[in-house]
Short mmCIF file of C-alpha atoms and ligand atoms in Angstrom, two decimals:
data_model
loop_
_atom_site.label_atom_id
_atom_site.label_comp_id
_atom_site.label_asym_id
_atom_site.label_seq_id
_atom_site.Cartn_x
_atom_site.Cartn_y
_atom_site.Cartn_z
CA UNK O 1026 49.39 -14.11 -17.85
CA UNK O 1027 50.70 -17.00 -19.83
CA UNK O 1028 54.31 -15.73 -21.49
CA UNK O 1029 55.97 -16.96 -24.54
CA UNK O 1030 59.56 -17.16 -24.71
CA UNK O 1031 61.47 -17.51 -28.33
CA UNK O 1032 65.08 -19.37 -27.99
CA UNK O 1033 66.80 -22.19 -26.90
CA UNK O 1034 70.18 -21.15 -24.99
CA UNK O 1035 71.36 -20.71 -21.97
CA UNK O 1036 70.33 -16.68 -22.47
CA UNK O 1037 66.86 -18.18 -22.76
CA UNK O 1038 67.16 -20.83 -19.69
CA UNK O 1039 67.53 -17.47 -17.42
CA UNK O 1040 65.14 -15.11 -18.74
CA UNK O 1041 63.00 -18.31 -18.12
CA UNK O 1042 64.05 -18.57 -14.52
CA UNK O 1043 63.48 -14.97 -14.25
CA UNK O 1044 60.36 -14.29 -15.56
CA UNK O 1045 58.99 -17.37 -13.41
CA UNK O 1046 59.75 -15.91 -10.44
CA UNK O 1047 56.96 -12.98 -11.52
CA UNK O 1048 54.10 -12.95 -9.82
CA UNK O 1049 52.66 -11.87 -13.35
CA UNK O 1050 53.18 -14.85 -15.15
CA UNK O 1051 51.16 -18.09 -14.15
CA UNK O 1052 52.35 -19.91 -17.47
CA UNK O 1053 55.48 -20.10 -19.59
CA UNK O 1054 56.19 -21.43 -22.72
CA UNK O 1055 59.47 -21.53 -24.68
CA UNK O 1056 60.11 -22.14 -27.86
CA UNK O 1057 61.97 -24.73 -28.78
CA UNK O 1058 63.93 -24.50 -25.04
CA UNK O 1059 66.26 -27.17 -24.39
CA UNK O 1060 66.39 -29.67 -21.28
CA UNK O 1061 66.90 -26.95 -18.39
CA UNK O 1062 63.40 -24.72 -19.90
CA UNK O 1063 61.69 -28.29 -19.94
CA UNK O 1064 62.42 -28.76 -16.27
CA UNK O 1065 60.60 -25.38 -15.62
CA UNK O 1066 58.53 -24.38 -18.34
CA UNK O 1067 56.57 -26.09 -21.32
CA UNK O 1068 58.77 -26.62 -24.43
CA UNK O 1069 57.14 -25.74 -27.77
CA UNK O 1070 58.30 -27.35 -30.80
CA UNK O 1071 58.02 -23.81 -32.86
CA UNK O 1072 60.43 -22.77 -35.86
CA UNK O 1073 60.99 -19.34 -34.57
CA UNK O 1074 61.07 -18.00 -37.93
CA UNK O 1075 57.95 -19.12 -39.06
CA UNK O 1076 55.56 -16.04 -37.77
CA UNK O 1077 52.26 -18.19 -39.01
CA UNK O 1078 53.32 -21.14 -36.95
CA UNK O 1079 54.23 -18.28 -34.30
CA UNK O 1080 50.70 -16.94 -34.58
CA UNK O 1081 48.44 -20.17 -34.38
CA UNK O 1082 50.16 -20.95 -31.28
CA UNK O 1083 49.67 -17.30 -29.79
CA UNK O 1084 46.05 -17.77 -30.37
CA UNK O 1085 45.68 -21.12 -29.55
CA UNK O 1086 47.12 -21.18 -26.00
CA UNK O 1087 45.86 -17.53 -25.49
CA UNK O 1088 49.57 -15.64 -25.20
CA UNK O 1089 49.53 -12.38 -23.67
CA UNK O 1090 53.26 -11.45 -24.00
CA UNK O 1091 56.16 -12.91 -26.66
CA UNK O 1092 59.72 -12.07 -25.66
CA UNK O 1093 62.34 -12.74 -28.52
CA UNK O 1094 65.44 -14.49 -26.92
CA UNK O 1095 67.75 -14.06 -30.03
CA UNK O 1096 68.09 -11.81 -32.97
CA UNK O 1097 66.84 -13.51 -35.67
CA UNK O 1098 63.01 -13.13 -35.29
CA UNK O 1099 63.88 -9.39 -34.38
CA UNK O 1100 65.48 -8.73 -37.81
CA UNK O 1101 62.98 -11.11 -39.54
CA UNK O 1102 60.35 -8.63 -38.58
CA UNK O 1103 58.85 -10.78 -35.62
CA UNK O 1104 57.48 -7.19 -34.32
CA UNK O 1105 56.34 -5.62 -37.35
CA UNK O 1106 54.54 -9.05 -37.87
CA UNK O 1107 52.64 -8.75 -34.51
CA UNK O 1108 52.02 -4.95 -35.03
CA UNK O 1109 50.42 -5.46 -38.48
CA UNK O 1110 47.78 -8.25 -37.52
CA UNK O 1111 44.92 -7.07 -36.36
CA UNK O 1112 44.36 -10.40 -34.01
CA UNK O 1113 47.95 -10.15 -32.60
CA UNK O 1114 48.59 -5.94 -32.55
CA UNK O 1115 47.44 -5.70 -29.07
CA UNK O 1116 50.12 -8.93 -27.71
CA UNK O 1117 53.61 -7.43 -26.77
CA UNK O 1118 56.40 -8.03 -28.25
CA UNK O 1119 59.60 -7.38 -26.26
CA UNK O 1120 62.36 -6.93 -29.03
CA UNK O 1121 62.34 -4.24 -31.62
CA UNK O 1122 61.04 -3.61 -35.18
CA UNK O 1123 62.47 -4.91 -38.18
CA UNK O 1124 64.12 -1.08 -38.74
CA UNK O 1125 65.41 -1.46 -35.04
CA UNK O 1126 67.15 -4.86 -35.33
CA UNK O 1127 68.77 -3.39 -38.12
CA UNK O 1128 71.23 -2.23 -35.82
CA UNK O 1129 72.25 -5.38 -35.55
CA UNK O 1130 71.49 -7.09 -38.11
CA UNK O 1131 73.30 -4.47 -40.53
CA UNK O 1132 76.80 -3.16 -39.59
CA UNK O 1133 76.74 -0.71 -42.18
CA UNK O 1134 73.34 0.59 -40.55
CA UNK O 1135 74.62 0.79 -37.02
CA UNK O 1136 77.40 2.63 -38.34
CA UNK O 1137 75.49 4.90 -39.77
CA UNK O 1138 73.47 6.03 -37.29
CA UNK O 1139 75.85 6.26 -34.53
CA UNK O 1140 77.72 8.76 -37.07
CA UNK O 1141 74.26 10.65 -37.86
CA UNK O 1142 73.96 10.99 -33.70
CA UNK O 1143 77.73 11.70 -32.98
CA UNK O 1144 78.30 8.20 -30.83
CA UNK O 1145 81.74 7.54 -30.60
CA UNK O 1146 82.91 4.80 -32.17
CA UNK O 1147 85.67 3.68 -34.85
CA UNK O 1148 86.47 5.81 -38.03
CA UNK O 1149 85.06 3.08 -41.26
CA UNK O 1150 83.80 2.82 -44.71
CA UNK O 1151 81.84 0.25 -46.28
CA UNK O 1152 82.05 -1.67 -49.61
CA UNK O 1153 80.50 -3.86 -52.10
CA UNK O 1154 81.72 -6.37 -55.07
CA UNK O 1155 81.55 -3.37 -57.11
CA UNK O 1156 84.19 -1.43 -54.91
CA UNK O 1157 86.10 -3.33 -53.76
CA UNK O 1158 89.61 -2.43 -55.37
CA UNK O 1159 88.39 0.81 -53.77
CA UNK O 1160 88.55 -1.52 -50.72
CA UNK O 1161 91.65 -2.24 -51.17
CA UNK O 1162 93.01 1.04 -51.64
CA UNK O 1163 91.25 2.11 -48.24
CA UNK O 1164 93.16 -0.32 -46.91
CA UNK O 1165 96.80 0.87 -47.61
CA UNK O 1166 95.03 4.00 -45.73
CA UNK O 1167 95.13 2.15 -42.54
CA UNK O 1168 97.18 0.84 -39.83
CA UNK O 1169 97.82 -2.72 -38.84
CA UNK O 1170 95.79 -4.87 -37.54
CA UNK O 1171 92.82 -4.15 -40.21
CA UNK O 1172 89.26 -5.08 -38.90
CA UNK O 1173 87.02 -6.57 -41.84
CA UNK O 1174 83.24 -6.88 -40.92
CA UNK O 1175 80.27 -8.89 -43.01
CA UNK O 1176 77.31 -6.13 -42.80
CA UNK O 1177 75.16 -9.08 -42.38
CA UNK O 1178 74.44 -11.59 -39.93
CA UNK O 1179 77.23 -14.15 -39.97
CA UNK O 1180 76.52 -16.00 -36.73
CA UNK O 1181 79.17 -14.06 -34.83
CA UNK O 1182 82.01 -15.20 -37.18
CA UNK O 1183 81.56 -12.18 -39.41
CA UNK O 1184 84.50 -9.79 -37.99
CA UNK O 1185 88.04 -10.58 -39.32
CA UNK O 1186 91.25 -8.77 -37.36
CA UNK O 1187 94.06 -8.97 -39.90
CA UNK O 1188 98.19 -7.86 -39.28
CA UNK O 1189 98.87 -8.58 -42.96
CA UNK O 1190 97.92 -5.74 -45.74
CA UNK O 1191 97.76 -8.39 -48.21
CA UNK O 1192 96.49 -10.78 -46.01
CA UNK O 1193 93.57 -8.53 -45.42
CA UNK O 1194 93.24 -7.24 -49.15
CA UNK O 1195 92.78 -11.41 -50.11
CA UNK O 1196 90.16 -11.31 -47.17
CA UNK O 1197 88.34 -8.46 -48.43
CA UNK O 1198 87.90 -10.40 -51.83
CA UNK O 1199 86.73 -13.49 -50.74
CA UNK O 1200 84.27 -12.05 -48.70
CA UNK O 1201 83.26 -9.54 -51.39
CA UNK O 1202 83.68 -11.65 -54.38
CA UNK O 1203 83.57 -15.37 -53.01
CA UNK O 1204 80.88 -14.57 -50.58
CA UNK O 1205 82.58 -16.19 -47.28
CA UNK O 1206 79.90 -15.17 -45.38
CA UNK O 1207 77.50 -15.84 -47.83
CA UNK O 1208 74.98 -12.81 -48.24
CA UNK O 1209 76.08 -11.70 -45.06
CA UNK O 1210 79.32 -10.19 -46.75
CA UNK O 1211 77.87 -8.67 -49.62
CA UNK O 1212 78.76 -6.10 -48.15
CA UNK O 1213 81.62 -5.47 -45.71
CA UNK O 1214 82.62 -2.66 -43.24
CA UNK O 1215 86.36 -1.94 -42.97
CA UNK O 1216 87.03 -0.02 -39.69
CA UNK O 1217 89.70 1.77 -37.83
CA UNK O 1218 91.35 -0.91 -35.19
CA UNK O 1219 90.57 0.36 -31.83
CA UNK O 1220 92.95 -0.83 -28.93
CA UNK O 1221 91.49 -1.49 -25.76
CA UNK O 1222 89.66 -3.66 -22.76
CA UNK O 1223 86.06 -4.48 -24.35
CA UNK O 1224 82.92 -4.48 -21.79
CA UNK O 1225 79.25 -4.81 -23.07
CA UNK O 1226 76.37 -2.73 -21.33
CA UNK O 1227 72.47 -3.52 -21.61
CA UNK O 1228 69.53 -1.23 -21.48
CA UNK O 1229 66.58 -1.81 -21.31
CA UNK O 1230 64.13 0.81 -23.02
CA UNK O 1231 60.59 1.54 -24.07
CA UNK O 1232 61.63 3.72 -27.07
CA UNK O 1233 61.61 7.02 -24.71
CA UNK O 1234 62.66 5.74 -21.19
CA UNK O 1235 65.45 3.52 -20.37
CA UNK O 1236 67.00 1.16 -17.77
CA UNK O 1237 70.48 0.60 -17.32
CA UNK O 1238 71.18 -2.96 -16.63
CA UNK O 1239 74.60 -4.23 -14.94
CA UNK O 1240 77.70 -4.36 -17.12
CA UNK O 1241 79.26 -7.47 -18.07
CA UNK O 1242 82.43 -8.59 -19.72
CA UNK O 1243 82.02 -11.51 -21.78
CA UNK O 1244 85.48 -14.12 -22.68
CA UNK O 1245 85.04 -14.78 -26.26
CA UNK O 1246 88.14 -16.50 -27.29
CA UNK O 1247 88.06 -20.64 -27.05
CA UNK O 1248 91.52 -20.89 -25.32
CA UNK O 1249 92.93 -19.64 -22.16
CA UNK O 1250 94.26 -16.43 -22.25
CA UNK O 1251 92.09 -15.08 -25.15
CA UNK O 1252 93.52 -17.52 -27.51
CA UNK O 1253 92.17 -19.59 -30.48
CA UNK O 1254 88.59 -19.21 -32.42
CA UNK O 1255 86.05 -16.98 -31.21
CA UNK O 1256 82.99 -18.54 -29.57
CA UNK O 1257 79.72 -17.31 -28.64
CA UNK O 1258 80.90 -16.61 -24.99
CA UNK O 1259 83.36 -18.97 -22.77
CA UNK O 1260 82.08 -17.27 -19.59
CA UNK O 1261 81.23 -13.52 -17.89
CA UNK O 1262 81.74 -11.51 -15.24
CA UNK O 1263 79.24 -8.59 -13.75
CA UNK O 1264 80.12 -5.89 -12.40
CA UNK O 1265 83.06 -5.27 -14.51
CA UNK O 1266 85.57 -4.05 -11.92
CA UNK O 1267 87.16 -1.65 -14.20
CA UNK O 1268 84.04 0.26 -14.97
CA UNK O 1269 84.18 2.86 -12.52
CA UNK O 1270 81.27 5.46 -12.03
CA UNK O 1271 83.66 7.98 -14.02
CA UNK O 1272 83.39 6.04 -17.34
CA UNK O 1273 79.85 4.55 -16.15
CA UNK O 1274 78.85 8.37 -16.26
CA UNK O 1275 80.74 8.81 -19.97
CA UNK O 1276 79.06 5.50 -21.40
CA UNK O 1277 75.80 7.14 -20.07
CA UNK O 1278 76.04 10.27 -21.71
CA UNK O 1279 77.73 10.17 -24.67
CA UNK O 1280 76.61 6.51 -25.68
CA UNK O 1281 73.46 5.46 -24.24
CA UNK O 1282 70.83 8.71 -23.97
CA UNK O 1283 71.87 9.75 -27.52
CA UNK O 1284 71.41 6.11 -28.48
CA UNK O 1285 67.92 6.11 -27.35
CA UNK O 1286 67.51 9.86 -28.76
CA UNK O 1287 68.70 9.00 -32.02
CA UNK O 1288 65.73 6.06 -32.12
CA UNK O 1289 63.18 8.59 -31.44
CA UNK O 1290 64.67 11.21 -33.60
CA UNK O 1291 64.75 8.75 -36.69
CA UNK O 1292 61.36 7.52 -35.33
CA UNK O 1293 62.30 3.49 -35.03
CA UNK O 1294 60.24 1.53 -32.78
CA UNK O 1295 62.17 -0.29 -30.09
CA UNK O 1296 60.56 -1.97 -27.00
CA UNK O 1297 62.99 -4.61 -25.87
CA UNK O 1298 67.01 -4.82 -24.92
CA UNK O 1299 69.93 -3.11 -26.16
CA UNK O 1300 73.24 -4.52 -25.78
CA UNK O 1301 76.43 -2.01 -26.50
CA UNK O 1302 79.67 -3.61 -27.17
CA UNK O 1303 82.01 -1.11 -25.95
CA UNK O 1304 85.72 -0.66 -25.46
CA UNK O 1305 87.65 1.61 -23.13
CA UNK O 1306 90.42 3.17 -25.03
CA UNK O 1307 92.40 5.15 -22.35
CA UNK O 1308 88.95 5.91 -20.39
CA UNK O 1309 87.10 6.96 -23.60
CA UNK O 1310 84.11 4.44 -24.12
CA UNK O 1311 83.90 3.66 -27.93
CA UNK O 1312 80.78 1.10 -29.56
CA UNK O 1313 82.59 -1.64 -31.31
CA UNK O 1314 78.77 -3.02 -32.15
CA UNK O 1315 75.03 -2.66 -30.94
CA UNK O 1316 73.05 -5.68 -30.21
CA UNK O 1317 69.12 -6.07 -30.43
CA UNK O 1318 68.75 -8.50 -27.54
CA UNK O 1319 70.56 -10.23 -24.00
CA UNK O 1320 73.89 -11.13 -24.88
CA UNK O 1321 74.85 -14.82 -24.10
CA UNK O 1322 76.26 -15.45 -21.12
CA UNK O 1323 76.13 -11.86 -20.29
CA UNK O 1324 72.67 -12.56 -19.71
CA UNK O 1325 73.04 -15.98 -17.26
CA UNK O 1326 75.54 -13.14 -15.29
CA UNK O 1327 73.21 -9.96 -15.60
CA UNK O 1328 69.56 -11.32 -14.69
CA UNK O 1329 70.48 -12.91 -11.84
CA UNK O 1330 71.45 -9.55 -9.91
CA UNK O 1331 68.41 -7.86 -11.33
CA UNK O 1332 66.37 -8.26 -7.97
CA UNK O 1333 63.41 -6.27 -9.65
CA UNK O 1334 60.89 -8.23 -11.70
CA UNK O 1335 61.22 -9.39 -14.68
CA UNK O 1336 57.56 -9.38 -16.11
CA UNK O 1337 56.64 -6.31 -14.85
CA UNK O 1338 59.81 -4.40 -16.28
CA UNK O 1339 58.25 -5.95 -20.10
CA UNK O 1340 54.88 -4.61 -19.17
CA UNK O 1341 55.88 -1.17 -18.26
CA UNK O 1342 58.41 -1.68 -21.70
CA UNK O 1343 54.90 -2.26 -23.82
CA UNK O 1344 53.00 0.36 -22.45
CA UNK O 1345 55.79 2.61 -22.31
CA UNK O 1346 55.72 3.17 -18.70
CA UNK O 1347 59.47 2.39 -18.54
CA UNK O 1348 60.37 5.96 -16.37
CA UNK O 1349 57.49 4.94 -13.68
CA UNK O 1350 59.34 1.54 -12.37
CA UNK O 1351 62.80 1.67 -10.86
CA UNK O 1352 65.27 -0.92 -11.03
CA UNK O 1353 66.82 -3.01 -8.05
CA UNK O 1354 70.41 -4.29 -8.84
CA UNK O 1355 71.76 -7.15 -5.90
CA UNK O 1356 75.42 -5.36 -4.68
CA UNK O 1357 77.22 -9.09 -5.00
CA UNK O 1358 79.24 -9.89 -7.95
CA UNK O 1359 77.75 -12.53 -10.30
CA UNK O 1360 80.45 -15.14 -12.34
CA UNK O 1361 79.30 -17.45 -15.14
CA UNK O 1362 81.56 -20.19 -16.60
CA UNK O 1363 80.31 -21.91 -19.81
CA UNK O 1364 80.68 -25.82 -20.26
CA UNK O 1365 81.12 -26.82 -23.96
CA UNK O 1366 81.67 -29.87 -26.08
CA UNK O 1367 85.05 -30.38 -27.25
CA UNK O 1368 86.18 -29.73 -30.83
CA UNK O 1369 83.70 -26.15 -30.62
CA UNK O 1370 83.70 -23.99 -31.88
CA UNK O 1371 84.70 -26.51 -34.71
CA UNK O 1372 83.20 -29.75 -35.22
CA UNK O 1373 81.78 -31.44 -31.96
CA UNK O 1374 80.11 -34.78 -31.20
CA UNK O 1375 76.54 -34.20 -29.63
CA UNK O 1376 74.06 -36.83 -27.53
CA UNK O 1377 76.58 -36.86 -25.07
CA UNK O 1378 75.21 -38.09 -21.29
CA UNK O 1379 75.71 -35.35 -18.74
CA UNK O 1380 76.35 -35.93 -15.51
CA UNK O 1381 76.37 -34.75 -11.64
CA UNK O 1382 73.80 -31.81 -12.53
CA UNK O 1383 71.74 -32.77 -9.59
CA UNK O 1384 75.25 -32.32 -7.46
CA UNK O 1385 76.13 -28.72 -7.47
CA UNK O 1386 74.81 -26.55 -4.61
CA UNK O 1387 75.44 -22.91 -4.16
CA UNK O 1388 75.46 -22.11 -7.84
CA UNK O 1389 72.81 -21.70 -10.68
CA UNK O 1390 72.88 -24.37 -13.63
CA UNK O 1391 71.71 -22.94 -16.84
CA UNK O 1392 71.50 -25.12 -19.50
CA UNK O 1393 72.06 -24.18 -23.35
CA UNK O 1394 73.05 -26.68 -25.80
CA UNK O 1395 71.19 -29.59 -23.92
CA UNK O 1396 67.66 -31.65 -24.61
CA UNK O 1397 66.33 -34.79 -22.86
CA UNK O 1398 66.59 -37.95 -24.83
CA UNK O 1399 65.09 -40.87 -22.96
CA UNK O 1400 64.61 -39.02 -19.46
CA UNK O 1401 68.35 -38.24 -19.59
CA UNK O 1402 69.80 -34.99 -20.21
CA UNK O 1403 72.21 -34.99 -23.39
CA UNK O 1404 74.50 -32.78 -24.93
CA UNK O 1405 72.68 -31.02 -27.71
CA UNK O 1406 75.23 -27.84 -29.16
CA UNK O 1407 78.43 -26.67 -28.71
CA UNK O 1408 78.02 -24.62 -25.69
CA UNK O 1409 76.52 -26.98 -23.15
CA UNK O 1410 75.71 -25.51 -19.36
CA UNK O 1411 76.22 -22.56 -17.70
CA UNK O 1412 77.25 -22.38 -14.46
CA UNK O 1413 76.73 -18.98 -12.74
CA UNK O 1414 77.28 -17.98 -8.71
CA UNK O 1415 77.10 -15.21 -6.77
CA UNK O 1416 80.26 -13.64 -4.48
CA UNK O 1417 81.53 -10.86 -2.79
CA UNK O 1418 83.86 -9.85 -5.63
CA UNK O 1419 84.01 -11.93 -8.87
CA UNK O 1420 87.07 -14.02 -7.36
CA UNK O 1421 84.95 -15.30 -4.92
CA UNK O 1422 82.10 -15.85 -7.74
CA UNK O 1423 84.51 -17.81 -10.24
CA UNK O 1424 85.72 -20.10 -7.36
CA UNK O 1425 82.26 -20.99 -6.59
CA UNK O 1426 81.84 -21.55 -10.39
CA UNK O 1427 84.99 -23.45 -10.30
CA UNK O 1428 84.17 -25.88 -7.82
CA UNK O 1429 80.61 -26.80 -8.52
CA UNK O 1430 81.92 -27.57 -12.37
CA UNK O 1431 84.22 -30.05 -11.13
CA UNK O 1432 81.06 -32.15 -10.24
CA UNK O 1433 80.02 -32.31 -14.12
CA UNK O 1434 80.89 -34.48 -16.37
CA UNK O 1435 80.04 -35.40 -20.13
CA UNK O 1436 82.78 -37.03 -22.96
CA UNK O 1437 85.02 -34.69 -24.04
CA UNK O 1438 83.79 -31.96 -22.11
CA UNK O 1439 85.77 -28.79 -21.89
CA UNK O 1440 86.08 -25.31 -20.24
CA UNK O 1441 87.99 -22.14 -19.69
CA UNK O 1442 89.88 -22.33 -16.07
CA UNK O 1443 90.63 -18.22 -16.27
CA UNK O 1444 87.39 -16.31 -16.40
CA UNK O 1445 88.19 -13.40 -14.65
CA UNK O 1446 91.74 -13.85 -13.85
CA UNK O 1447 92.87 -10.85 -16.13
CA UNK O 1448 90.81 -8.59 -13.89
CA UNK O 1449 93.06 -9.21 -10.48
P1 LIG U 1145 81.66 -7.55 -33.43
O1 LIG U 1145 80.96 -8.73 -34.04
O2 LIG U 1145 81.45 -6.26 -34.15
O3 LIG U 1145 81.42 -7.47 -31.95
O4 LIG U 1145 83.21 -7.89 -33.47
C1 LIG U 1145 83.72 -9.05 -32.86
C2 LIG U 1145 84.93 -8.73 -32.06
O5 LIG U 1145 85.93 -8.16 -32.90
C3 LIG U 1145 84.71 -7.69 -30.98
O6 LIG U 1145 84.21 -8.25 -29.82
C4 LIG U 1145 86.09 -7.13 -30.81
O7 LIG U 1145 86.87 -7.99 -30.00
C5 LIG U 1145 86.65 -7.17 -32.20
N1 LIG U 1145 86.49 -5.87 -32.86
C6 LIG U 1145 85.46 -5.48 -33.61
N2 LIG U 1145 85.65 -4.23 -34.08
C7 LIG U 1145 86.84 -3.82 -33.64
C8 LIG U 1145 87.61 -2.62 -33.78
N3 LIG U 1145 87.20 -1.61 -34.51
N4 LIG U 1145 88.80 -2.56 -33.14
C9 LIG U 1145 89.24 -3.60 -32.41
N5 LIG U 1145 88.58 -4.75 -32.24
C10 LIG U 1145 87.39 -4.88 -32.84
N1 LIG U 1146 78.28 -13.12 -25.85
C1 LIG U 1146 78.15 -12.31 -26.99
C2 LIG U 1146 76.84 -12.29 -27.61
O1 LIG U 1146 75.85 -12.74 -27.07
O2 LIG U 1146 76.76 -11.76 -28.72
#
């Protein structure tokens, strides 16, 4: 079948490699891509958002499947689209409905339904321009540090983690009443600060069956140590080493079946990933967010140890055959370490030559922020390559990681040096 793929990151450059390696799929096509989904796949020049545009192509090249990389399509209605056209209802799409990505694109709707279905997760209340003295009051409610969220999409830069009250209160405003985030903090969530190690878990589901991908623990913070801006993802580790089949069995039962319950109960259509941010508090697995999609680079660490394939996991997703295909997970421990330009996640210079690609052995290169330009690949984003190996333990996975990086090169190019090391 010939597949199209919507995205352009390093998320996308795997699930590319992955679904490849299916038997299923004779063609690919990704949309736009970047330089490492050129060297496998055909690059589309699509706007992702524009469904007609989406369509014409679907048609034209005669698309039997459409898996949504990122989140946007999903909570554009990229499914709903498909579903509602009579010449496109009977093409998959693996993501789910508009309702669905609400989950993630509204943090005042995932809140709400992991209250209605008794998912723990942090105690919150949400406001509007119109409340938000009341806001403010619910503040001086609270204990330090106070966690301010945009209900919308804000690109990941949405959450605020405040010590002062005041501090926080002036926050609250200018997100409320100066729109920060833009629409995306029209409305904001204040929650309950919960104080633990974060991990993120993926499932796969059909709607009624589901597939429990590895775990991963993603490095968010620009600077060693956790330190500086938050980025899209420095690097990841999977397994996580702390996530021991005790609190595996916890995040099963009390957060993932009555996650996929409480779709069917409230009758949302979901055929695609969901990614739970969690954090351990003391061994008690709380959801700090829900996810519609792969995260990124959990995803250039989780795929590769899925030994099972790709393309027919999505099929059996679509017809909801999901509980008739079992998963194969490889033991070893995967390790991804994320190049990026320097300045991100602030202002960065792009069109930068990269070098010594061609050099590293023993390690997977996934591009993200990249394109060709002239036959040479070129920095293109802020997050630039992914570099992901397989070890015995993650220590041996990072080294690997570690040592093929030092082959790369590219003008101000920059990376974290301690993925993993708080996990010794
Ligand atoms: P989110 O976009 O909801 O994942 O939030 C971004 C980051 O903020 C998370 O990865 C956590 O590190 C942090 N965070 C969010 N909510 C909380 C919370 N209730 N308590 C502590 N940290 C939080
Ligand atoms: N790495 C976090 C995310 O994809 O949202």
């Amino acid at each position: 079948m010939t597949i199209l793929l919507l995205g352009s990151g390093g998320r996308e450059h795997a699930l590319a490699w992955k679904i490849l390696q299916s038997k299923q799929c004779k063609n690919l096509f990704v949309a736009p891509g970047n330089a490492g989904t050129a060297e496998i796949a055909t690059n589309v020049n699509l706007d992702i958002l524009n469904f007609e545009e989406i369509k014409a192509f679907v048609l034209k090249e005669n698309i039997s499947m459409v898996v949504v990389g990122p989140e946007d399509p999903l909570v554009h209605g990229i499914y709903d689209f498909f579903k509602n056209d009579s010449q496109l209802n009977n093409i998959p799409v693996i993501g789910p409905s508009k309702v669905g990505a609400q989950l993630e694109g509204s943090k005042e709707f995932a809140k709400e339904f992991l209250i209605k279905h008794k998912i723990p997760t942090a105690a919150y209340d949400s406001f509007t321009a119109q409340t938000v003295e009341k806001g403010c009051k619910f503040l001086e409610t609270l204990q330090p540090p106070y966690v301010l969220k945009a209900d919308g999409l804000a690109a990941g830069k949405g959450v605020l983690i405040i010590q002062d009250l005041n501090e926080a209160k002036d926050e609250l405003r200018n997100m409320l009443v100066h729109a920060k985030f833009g629409q995306a903090s029209s409305k904001v969530v204040i929650e309950e600060f919960l104080d633990g190690i974060e991990l993120s878990c993926f499932v796969l589901t059909d709607g009624k069956n589901y597939k429990i991908l590895p775990t991963a623990k993603d490095y968010k913070r620009i600077g060693e140590g956790d330190t500086g801006l938050n980025t899209g993802g420095m690097g990841a580790v999977s397994p996580v080493p702390f996530a021991d089949a005790v609190l595996l069995e916890k995040i099963e039962n009390r957060i993932l079946k009555p996650t996929i319950e409480g779709l069917q109960k409230d009758g949302i259509e979901y055929k695609g990933f969901v990614f739970i941010g969690l954090i351990n508090v003391k061994g008690e697995p709380m959801v700090i967010e829900y996810n519609v999609r792969m995260g990124d680079p959990e995803t250039e660490v989780v795929i590769p140890r899925l030994k099972s394939d790709l393309v027919e996991l999505f099929q059996a997703v679509a017809y909801e055959k999901l509980n008739e295909v079992s998963l194969e997970i490889d033991e070893r421990s995967a390790a991804t370490i994320m190049v990026v330009s320097g300045g991100y996640p602030e202002d960065y210079e792009k069109g930068k030559q990269i070098s010594g690609i061609e050099n590293i052995e023993d390690s997977l290169v996934f591009h993200a922020g990249t394109k060709l330009e002239n036959g040479k690949v070129v920095t293109n984003g802020g997050r630039v390559i992914a570099v992901t190996s397989f070890g015995n333990d993650f220590q041996e996975a990072t080294k690997k990681s570690y040592q093929n990086i030092e082959k790369l090169h590219f003008d101000k190019m920059y990376f974290r040096k301690d993925i993993g090391l708080d996990l010794f």
